[in-house]
Coordinates of C-alpha atoms and ligand atoms in Angstrom, one line a residue:
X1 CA 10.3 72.9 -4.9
X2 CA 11.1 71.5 -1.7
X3 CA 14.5 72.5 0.4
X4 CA 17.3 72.3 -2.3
X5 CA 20.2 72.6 0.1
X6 CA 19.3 69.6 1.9
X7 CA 19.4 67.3 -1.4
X8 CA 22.9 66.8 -2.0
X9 CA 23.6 65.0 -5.6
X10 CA 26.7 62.8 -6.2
X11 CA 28.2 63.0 -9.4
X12 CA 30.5 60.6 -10.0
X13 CA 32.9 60.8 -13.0
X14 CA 33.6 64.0 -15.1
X15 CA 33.4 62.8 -18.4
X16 CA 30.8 63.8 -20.7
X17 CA 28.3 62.1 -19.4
X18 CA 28.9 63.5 -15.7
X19 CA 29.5 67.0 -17.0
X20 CA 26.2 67.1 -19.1
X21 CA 24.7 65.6 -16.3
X22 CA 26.3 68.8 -13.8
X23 CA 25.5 71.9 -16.8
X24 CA 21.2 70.5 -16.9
X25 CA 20.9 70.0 -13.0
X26 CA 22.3 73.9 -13.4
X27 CA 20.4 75.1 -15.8
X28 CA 17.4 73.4 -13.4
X29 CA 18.4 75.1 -10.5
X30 CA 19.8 72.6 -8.5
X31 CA 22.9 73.4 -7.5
X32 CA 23.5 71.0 -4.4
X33 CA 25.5 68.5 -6.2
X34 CA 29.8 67.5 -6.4
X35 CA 31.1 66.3 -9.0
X36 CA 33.5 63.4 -7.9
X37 CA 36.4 62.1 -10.1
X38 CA 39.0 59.8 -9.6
X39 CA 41.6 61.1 -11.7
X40 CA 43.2 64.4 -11.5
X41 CA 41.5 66.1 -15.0
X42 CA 38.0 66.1 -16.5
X43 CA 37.5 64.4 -19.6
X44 CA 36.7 60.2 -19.2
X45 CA 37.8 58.9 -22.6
X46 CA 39.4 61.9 -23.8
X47 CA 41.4 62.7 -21.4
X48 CA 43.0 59.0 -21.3
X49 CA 42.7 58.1 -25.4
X50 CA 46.1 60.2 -26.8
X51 CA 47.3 58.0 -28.7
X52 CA 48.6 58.9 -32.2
X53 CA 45.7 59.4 -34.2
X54 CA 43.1 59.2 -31.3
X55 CA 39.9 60.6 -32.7
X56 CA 36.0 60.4 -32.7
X57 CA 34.6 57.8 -35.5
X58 CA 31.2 59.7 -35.2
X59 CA 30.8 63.1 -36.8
X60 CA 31.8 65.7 -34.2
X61 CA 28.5 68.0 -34.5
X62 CA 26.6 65.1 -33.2
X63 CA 29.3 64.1 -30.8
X64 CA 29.2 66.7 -28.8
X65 CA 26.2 67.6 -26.3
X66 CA 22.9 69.2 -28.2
X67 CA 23.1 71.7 -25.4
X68 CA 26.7 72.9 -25.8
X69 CA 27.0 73.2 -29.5
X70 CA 30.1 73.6 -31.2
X71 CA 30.6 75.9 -34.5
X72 CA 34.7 75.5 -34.5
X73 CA 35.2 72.0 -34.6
X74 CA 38.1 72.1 -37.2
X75 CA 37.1 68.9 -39.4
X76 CA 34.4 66.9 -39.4
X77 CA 35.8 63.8 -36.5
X78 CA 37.4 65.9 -34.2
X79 CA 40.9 64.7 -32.6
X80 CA 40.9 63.5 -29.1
X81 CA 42.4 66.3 -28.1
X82 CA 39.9 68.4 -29.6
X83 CA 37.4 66.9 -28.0
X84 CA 38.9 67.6 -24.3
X85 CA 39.6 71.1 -25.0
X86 CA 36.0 71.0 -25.7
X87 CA 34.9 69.9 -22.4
X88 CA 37.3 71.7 -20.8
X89 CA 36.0 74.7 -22.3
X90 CA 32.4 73.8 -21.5
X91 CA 33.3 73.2 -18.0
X92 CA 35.1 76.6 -17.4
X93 CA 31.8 78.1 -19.5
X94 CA 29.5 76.7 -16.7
X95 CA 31.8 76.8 -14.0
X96 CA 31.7 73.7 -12.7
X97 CA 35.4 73.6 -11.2
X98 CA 34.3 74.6 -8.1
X99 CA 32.2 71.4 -7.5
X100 CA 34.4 69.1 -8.6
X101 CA 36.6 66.8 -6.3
X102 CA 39.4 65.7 -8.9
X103 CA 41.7 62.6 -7.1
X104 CA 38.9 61.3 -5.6
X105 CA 37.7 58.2 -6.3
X106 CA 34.6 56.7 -4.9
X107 CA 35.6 52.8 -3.5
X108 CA 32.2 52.0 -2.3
X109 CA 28.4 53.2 -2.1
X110 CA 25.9 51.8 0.6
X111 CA 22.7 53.3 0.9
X112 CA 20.7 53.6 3.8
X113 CA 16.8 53.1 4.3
X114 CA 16.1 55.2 6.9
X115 CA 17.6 58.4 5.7
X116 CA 16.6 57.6 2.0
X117 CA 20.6 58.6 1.4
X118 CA 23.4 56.6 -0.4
X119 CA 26.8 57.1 1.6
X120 CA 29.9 57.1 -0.3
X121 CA 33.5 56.5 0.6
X122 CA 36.0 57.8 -1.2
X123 CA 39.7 56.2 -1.7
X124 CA 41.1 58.7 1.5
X125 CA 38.0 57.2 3.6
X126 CA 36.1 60.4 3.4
X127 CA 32.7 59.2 3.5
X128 CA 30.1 61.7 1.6
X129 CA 25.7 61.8 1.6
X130 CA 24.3 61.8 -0.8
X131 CA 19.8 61.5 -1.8
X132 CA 21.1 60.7 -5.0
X133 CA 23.7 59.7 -7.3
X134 CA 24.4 60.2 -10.8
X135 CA 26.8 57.2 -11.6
X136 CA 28.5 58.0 -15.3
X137 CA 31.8 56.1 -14.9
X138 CA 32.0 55.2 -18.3
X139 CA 31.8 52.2 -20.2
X140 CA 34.9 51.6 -21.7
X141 CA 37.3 52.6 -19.2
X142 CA 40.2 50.4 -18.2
X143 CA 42.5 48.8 -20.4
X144 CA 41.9 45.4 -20.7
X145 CA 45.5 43.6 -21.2
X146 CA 45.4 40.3 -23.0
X147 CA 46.4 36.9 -21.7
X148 CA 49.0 36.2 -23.5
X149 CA 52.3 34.2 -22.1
X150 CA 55.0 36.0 -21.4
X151 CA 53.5 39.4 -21.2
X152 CA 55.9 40.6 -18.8
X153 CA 59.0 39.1 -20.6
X154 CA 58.9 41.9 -23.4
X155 CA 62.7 43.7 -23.1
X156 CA 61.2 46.7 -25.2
X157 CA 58.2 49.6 -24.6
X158 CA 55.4 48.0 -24.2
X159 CA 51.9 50.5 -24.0
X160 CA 48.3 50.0 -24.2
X161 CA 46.8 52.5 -26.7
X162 CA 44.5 53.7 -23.6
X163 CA 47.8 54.7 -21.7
X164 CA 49.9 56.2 -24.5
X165 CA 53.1 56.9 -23.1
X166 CA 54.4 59.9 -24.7
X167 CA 57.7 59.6 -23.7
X168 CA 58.6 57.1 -25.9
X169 CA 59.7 57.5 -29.3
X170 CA 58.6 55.2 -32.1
X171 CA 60.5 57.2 -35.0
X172 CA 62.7 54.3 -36.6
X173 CA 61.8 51.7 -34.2
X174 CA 60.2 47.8 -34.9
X175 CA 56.8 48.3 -34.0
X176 CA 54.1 45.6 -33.0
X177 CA 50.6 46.3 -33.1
X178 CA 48.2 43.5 -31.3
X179 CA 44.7 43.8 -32.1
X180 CA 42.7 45.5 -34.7
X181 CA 40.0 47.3 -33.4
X182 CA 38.5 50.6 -33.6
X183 CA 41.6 52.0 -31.6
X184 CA 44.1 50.0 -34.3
X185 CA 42.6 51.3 -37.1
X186 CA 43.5 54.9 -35.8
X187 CA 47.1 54.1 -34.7
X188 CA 48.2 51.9 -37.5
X189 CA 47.6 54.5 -40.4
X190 CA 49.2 57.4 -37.9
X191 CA 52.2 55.6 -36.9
X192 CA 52.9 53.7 -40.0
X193 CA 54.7 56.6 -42.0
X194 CA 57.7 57.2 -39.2
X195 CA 58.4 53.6 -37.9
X196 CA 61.2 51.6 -39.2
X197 CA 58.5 48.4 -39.4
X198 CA 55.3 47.6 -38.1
X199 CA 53.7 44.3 -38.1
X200 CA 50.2 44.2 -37.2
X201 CA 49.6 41.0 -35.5
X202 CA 45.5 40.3 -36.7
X203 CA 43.5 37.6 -34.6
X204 CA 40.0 38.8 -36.6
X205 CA 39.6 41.1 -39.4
X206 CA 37.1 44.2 -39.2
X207 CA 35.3 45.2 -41.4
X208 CA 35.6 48.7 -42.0
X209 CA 33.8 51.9 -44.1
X210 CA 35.3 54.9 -45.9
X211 CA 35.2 57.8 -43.1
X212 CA 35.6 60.9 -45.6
X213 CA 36.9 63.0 -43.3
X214 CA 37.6 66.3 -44.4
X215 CA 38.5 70.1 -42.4
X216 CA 36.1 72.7 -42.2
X217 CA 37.2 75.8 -43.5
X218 CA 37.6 78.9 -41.4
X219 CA 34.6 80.9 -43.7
X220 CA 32.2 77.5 -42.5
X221 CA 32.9 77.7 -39.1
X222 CA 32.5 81.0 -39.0
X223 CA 29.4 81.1 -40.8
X224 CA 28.0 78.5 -38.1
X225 CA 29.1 80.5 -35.0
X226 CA 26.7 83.4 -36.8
X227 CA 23.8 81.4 -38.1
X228 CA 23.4 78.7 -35.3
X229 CA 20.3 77.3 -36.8
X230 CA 22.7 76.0 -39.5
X231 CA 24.8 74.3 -36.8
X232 CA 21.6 72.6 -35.4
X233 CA 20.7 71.7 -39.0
X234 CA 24.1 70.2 -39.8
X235 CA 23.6 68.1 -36.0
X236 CA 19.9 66.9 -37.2
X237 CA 21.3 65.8 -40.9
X238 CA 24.7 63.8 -39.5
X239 CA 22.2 62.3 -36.7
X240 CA 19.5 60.7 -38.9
X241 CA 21.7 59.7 -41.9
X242 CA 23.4 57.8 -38.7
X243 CA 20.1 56.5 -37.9
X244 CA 18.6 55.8 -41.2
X245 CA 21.9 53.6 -42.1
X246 CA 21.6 51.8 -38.1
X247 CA 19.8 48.9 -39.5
X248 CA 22.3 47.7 -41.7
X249 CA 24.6 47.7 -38.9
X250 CA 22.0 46.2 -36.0
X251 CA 19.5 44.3 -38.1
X252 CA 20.0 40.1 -38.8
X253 CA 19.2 41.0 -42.0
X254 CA 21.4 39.1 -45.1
X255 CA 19.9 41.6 -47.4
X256 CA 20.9 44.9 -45.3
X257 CA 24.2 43.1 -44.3
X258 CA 25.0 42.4 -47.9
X259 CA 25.1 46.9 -48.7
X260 CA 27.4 47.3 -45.4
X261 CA 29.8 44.1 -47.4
X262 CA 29.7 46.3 -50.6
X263 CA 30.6 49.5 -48.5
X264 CA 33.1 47.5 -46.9
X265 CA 34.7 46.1 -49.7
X266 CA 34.4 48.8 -51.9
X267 CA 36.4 50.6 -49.5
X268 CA 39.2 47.7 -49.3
X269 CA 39.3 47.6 -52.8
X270 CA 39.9 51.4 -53.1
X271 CA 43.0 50.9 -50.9
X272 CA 44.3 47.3 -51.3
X273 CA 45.9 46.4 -54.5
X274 CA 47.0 42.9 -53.9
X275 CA 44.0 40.5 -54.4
X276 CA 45.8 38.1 -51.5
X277 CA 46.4 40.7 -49.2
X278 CA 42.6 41.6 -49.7
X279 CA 41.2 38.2 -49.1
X280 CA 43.9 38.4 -46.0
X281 CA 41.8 41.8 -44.4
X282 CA 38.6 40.5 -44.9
X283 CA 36.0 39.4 -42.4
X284 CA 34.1 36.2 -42.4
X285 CA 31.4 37.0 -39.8
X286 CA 28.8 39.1 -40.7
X287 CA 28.8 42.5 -40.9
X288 CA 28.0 44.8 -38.0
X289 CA 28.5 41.6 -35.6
X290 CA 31.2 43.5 -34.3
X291 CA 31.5 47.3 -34.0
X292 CA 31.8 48.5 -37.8
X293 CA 35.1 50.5 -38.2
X294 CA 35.7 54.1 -39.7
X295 CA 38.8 54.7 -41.6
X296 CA 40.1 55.5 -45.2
X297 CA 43.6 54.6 -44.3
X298 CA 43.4 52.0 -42.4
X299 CA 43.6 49.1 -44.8
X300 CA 46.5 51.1 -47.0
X301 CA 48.7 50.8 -44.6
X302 CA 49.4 47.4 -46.0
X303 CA 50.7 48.5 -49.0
X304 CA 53.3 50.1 -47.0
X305 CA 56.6 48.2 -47.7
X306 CA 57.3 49.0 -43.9
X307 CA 53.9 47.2 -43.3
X308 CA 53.5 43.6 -42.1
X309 CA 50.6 41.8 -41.5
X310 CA 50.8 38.8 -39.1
X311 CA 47.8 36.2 -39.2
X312 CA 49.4 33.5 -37.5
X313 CA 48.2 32.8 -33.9
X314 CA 50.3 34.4 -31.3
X315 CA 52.2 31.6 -29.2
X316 CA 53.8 34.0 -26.6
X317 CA 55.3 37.2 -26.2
X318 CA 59.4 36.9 -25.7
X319 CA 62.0 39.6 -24.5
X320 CA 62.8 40.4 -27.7
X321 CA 59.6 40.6 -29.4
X322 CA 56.6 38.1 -30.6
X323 CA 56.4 34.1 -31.1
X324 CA 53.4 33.1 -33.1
X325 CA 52.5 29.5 -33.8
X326 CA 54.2 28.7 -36.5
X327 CA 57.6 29.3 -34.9
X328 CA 58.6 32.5 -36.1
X329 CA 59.8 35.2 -34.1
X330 CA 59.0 38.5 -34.9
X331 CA 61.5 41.1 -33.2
X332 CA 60.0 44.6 -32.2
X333 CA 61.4 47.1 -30.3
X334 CA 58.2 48.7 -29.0
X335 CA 54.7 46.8 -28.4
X336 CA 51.7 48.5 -29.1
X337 CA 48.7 46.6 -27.1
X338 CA 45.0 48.0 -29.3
X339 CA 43.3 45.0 -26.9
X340 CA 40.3 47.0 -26.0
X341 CA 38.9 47.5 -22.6
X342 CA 37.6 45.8 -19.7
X343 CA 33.4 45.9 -20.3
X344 CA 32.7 48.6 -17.4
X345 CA 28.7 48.8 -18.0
X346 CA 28.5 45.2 -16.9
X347 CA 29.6 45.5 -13.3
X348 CA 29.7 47.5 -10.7
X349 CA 32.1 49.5 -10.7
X350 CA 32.7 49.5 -7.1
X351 CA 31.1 47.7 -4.0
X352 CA 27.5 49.3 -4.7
X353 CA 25.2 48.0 -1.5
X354 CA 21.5 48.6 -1.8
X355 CA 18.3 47.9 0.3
X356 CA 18.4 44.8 2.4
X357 CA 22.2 45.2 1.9
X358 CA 22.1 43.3 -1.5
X359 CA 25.5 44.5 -3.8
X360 CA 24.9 45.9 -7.6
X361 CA 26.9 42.8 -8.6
X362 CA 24.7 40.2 -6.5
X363 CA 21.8 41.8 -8.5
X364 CA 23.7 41.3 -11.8
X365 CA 24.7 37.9 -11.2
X366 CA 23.1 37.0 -14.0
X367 CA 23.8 40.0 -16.7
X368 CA 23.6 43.5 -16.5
X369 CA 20.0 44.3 -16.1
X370 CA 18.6 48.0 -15.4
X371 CA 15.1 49.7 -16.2
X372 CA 15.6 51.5 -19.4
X373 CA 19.3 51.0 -18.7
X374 CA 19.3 53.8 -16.0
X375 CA 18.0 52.6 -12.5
X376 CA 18.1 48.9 -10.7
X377 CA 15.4 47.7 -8.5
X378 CA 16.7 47.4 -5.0
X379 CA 19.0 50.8 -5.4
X380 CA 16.5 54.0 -5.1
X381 CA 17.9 57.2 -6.4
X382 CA 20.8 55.8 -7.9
X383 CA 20.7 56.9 -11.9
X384 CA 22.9 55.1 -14.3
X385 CA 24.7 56.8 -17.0
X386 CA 25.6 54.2 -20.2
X387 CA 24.4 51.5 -18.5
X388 CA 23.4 47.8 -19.4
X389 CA 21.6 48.0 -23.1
X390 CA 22.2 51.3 -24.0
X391 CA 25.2 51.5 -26.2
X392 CA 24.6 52.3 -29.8
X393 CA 26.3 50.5 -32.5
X394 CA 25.2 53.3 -35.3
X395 CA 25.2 56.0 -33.9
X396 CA 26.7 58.8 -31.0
X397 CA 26.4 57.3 -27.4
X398 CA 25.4 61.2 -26.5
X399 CA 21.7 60.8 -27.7
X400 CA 21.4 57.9 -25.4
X401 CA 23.6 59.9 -22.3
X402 CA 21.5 63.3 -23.1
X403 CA 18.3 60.9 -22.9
X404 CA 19.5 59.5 -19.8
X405 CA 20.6 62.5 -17.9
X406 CA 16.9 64.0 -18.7
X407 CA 15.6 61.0 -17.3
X408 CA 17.3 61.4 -13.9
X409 CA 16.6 65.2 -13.9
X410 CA 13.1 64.7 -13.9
X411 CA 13.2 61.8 -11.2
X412 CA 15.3 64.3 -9.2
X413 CA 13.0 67.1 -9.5
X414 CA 10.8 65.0 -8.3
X415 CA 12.3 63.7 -5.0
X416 CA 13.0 67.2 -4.2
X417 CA 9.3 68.5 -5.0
X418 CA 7.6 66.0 -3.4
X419 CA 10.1 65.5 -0.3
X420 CA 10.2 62.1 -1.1
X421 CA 12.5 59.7 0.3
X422 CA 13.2 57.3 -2.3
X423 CA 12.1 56.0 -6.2
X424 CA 12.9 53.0 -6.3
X425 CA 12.0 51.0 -9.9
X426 CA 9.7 48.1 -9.1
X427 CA 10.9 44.4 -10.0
X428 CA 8.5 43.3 -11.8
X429 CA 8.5 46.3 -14.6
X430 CA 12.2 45.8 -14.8
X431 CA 11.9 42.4 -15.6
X432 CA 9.3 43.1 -18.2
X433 CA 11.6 45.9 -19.8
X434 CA 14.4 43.5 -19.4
X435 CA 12.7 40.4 -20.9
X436 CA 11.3 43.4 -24.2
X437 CA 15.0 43.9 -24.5
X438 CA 16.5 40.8 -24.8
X439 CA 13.6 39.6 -27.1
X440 CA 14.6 41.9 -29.4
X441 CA 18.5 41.1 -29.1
X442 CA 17.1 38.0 -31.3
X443 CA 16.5 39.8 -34.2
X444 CA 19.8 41.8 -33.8
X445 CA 22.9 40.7 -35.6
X446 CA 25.7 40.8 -32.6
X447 CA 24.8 37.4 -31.7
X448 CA 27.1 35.9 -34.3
X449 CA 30.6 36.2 -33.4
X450 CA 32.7 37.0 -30.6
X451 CA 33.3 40.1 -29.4
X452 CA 32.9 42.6 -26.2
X453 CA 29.2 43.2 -27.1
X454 CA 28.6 40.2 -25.4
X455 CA 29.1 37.7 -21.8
X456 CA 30.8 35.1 -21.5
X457 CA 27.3 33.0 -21.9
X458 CA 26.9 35.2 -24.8
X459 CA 24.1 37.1 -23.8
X460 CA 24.4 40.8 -24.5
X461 CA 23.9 43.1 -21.7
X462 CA 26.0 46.1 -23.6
X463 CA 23.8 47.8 -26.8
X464 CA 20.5 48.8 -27.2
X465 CA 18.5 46.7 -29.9
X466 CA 17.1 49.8 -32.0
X467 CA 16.8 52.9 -33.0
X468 CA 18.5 56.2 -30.5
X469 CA 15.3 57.9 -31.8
X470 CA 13.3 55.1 -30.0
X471 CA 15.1 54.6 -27.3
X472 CA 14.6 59.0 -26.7
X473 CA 10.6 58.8 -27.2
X474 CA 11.0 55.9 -24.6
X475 CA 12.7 57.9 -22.0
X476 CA 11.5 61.1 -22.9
X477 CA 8.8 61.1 -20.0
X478 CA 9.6 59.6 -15.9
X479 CA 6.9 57.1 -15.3
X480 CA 6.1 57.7 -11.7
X481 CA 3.9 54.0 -11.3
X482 CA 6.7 52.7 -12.6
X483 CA 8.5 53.2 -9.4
X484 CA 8.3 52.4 -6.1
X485 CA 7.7 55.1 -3.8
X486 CA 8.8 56.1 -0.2
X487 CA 7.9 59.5 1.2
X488 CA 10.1 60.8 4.3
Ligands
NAP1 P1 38.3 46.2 -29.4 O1 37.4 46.6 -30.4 O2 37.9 45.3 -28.3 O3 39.5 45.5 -30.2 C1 40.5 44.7 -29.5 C2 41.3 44.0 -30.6 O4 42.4 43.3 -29.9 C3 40.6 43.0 -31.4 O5 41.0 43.0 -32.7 C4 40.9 41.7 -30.7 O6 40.8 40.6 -31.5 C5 42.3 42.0 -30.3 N1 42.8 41.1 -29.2 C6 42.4 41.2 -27.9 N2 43.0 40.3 -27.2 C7 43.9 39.6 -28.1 C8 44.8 38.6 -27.9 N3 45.0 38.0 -26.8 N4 45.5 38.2 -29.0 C9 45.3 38.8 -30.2 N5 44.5 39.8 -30.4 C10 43.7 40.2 -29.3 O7 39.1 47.4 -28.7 P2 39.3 48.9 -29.2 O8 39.8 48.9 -30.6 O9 40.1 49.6 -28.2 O10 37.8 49.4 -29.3 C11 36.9 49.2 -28.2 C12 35.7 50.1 -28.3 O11 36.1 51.4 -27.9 C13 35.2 50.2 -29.7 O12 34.3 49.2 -30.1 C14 34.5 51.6 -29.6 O13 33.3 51.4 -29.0 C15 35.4 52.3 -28.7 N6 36.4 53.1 -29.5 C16 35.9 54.2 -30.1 C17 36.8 55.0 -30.9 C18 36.2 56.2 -31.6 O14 36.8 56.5 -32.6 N7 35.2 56.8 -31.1 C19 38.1 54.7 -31.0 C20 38.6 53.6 -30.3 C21 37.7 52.8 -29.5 P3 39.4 39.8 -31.7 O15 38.5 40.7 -32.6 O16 39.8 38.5 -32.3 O17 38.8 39.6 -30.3

């Protein structure tokens, strides 16, 4: 291979898709990279996701990378904080303190022609080379707060679920919950038993599936620490009952949709008495249109006397709690925001400046567009992690990541072999990938309703239209004509 020193590799975020990315250019042999992150830990989602209740809605063994296996996960959808002592522990395993820069956050990325090199600048005006870059920033990242009128007026605590802030005590307190998401579903049942009230102000119901969660006894866990093929089997089983059930959440199918309504209602029914309060909690768009929710508590947190659930329109928030339209004024002491996030994988996420000095956002004027979700024509070595069209709505995002971080191993290997200068994906094949995908959005159900799947011109530039199985075979191997080649 060629000279390994001289091919630095940026890394930029140390979630799990930046440290998977660091542990396989290890185990390559390529050790010339830095991890770069802008906050002070490692961990992306699960480092900033603490609030009560925070936990994974996909079965841990398949959350978790294929390559750093876990026997000890203690039930079967690990907490949040679970799941960051697990990447911390697989970042102490393979050492990969040592070439991270925590506090740094990259502001902008230009590359340069000549050199074949992307220069980065971080927030302290450091500026870094790098012959390629490993971008896995995340999708789902920063809160997005919602525009309602008198935010700022609130006299109480007011916190985003994505910034808990642990400091504040809701024991006994009037609690307002705004939004009912996947993140709502998880705080509302946690938080429900020690608050004085809660009122859970509902813009759109969800519809959501019996989880059947359960712990994993000590004698299991053991057992698949010894026999490891066990673990594997237990990762291949939870994976393809995911994907076998995927088409009744993707699919435009009234048929499939109508078993995910008798899922869904059978699992409302098993926890809502009140025939009203049913008809009150259930969706009218169909199902998997939005992200399908995971909870067996959820929706029995109604029955809780302590419960409220608000359906009128909210008119503006006041300093002593919420105004919806029909005049009332419901008083809270804290205010919980479950609004979601700001849709990361459809911008840059900084000034990103490629050849002919054209920005990452110029070429995405028009939606999020990226060969196989991963690289953009007009920004050579520069390998996307989660990016446009690649986010499952069925199954773990980490076959689609791992897939992903293959991809740009073998493009690296490559560059460094052949002492190339640049790959840089060709136009017209990313136009022909692009124009495959959104063909098939057609046939896929997320086109019905509102929600952050989608633009504003409602073209969806977020999830992959198939199967993660298919979306592997088709990444599975780099396609060199694919790209357009420079040598130094
Ligand atoms: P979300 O799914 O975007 O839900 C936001 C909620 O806030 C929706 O109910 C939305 O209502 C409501 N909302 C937003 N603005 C509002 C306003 N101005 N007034 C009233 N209601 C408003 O956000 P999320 O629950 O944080 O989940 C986002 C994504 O993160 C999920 O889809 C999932 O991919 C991921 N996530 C995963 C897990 C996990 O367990 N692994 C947990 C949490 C989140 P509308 O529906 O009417 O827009």
């Amino acid at each position: 291979m060629g000279n390994r020193t001289n091919f630095p590799i940026a890394i930029i975020g140390a979630g799990f898709a930046g440290i998977g990315a660091a542990i396989q250019l290890k185990k390559a042999g390529i050790q010339s990279f830095t991890i770069f992150e802008r906050a002070s830990e490692i961990g992306g989602t699960w480092r900033d996701n603490t609030y009560p209740g925070a936990a994974c809605d996909v079965p841990s063994h398949v959350y978790s990378l294929s390559f750093e296996q876990n026997p000890n996960w203690s039930r079967r959808y690990a907490t949040s904080s679970e799941i960051q002592e697990y990447l911390l522990g697989v970042v102490d395993k393979h050492e990969l303190r040592e070439r991270m820069r925590l506090d740094t956050e990259i502001v902008e990325a230009r590359f340069d022609e000549k050199s074949g090199s992307w220069f980065l600048t971080t927030n302290e005006s450091e500026t870094f080379t790098a012959r390629a870059v490993i971008a896995g920033v995340g999708g789902l990242v920063d809160p997005s707060y919602p525009n309602i009128a008198g935010l700022d007026q609130f006299e109480g605590e007011m916190m985003h679920t994505a910034r808990w802030n642990h400091d504040v005590d809701l024991r006994d307190k009037r609690v307002a919950v705004i939004g009912t998401g996947a993140s709502a579903v998880q705080v509302v049942p946690s938080i429900a038993p020690i608050v004085a009230m809660l009122s859970i102000f509902q813009r759109t119901p969800a519809w959501v599936v019996g989880k059947f969660d359960a712990l994993y006894p000590n004698w299991l866990r053991r057992f698949l620490a010894r026999v490891p093929f066990f673990l594997r089997a237990s990762r291949f089983v939870k994976y393809w009952t995911s994907e076998l059930r995927g088409p009744i959440v993707f699919f435009n199918s009234r048929i499939l949709s109508r078993i995910g309504v008798a899922l869904s209602m059978w699992n409302l029914r098993r926890q809502v008495k009140d025939p009203m309060l049913r008809r009150r909690l259930t969706p009218n768009f169909q199902f998997g249109c939005k992200r399908v929710l995971v909870s067996d508590d959820y929706w029995a947190s109604f029955e809780r006397e302590n419960v409220d659930l608000v359906t009128d329109s909210i008119e503006g928030i006041e300093s002593k709690g919420i105004r919806t339209k029909d005049g009332s004024l419901h008083e809270a002491d804290a205010i919980v925001l479950a609004t979601g996030f700001k849709l990361g994988l459809a911008t840059a996420p900084f000034p990103i400046i490629g050849r002919q000095g054209r920005t990452l956002d110029e070429a995405w004027a028009g939606g999020a567009v990226a060969y196989k979700g991963m690289t953009v024509a007009g920004f050579p070595n520069w390998f996307i992690m989660m990016g446009p069209n690649t986010g499952p709505g069925h199954t773990s995002v980490l076959v689609y990541t791992e897939a992903q971080i293959s991809h740009a191993l073998q493009a690296i290997t490559k560059l460094m072999a052949e002492n190339l200068k640049y790959m840089d994906i060709r136009q017209d094949v990313q136009d022909r990938y692009n124009a495959g995908i959104q063909k098939r959005m057609k046939h896929m159900v997320w086109g019905g309703c509102k929600s952050w799947y989608l633009n504003e011109d409602g073209s969806n530039h977020s999830l992959y239209p198939g199967f993660a199985a298919e979306y592997v075979l088709r990444t599975r191997k780099l396609r060199s004509e694919d790209y357009e080649i420079a040598a130094l």
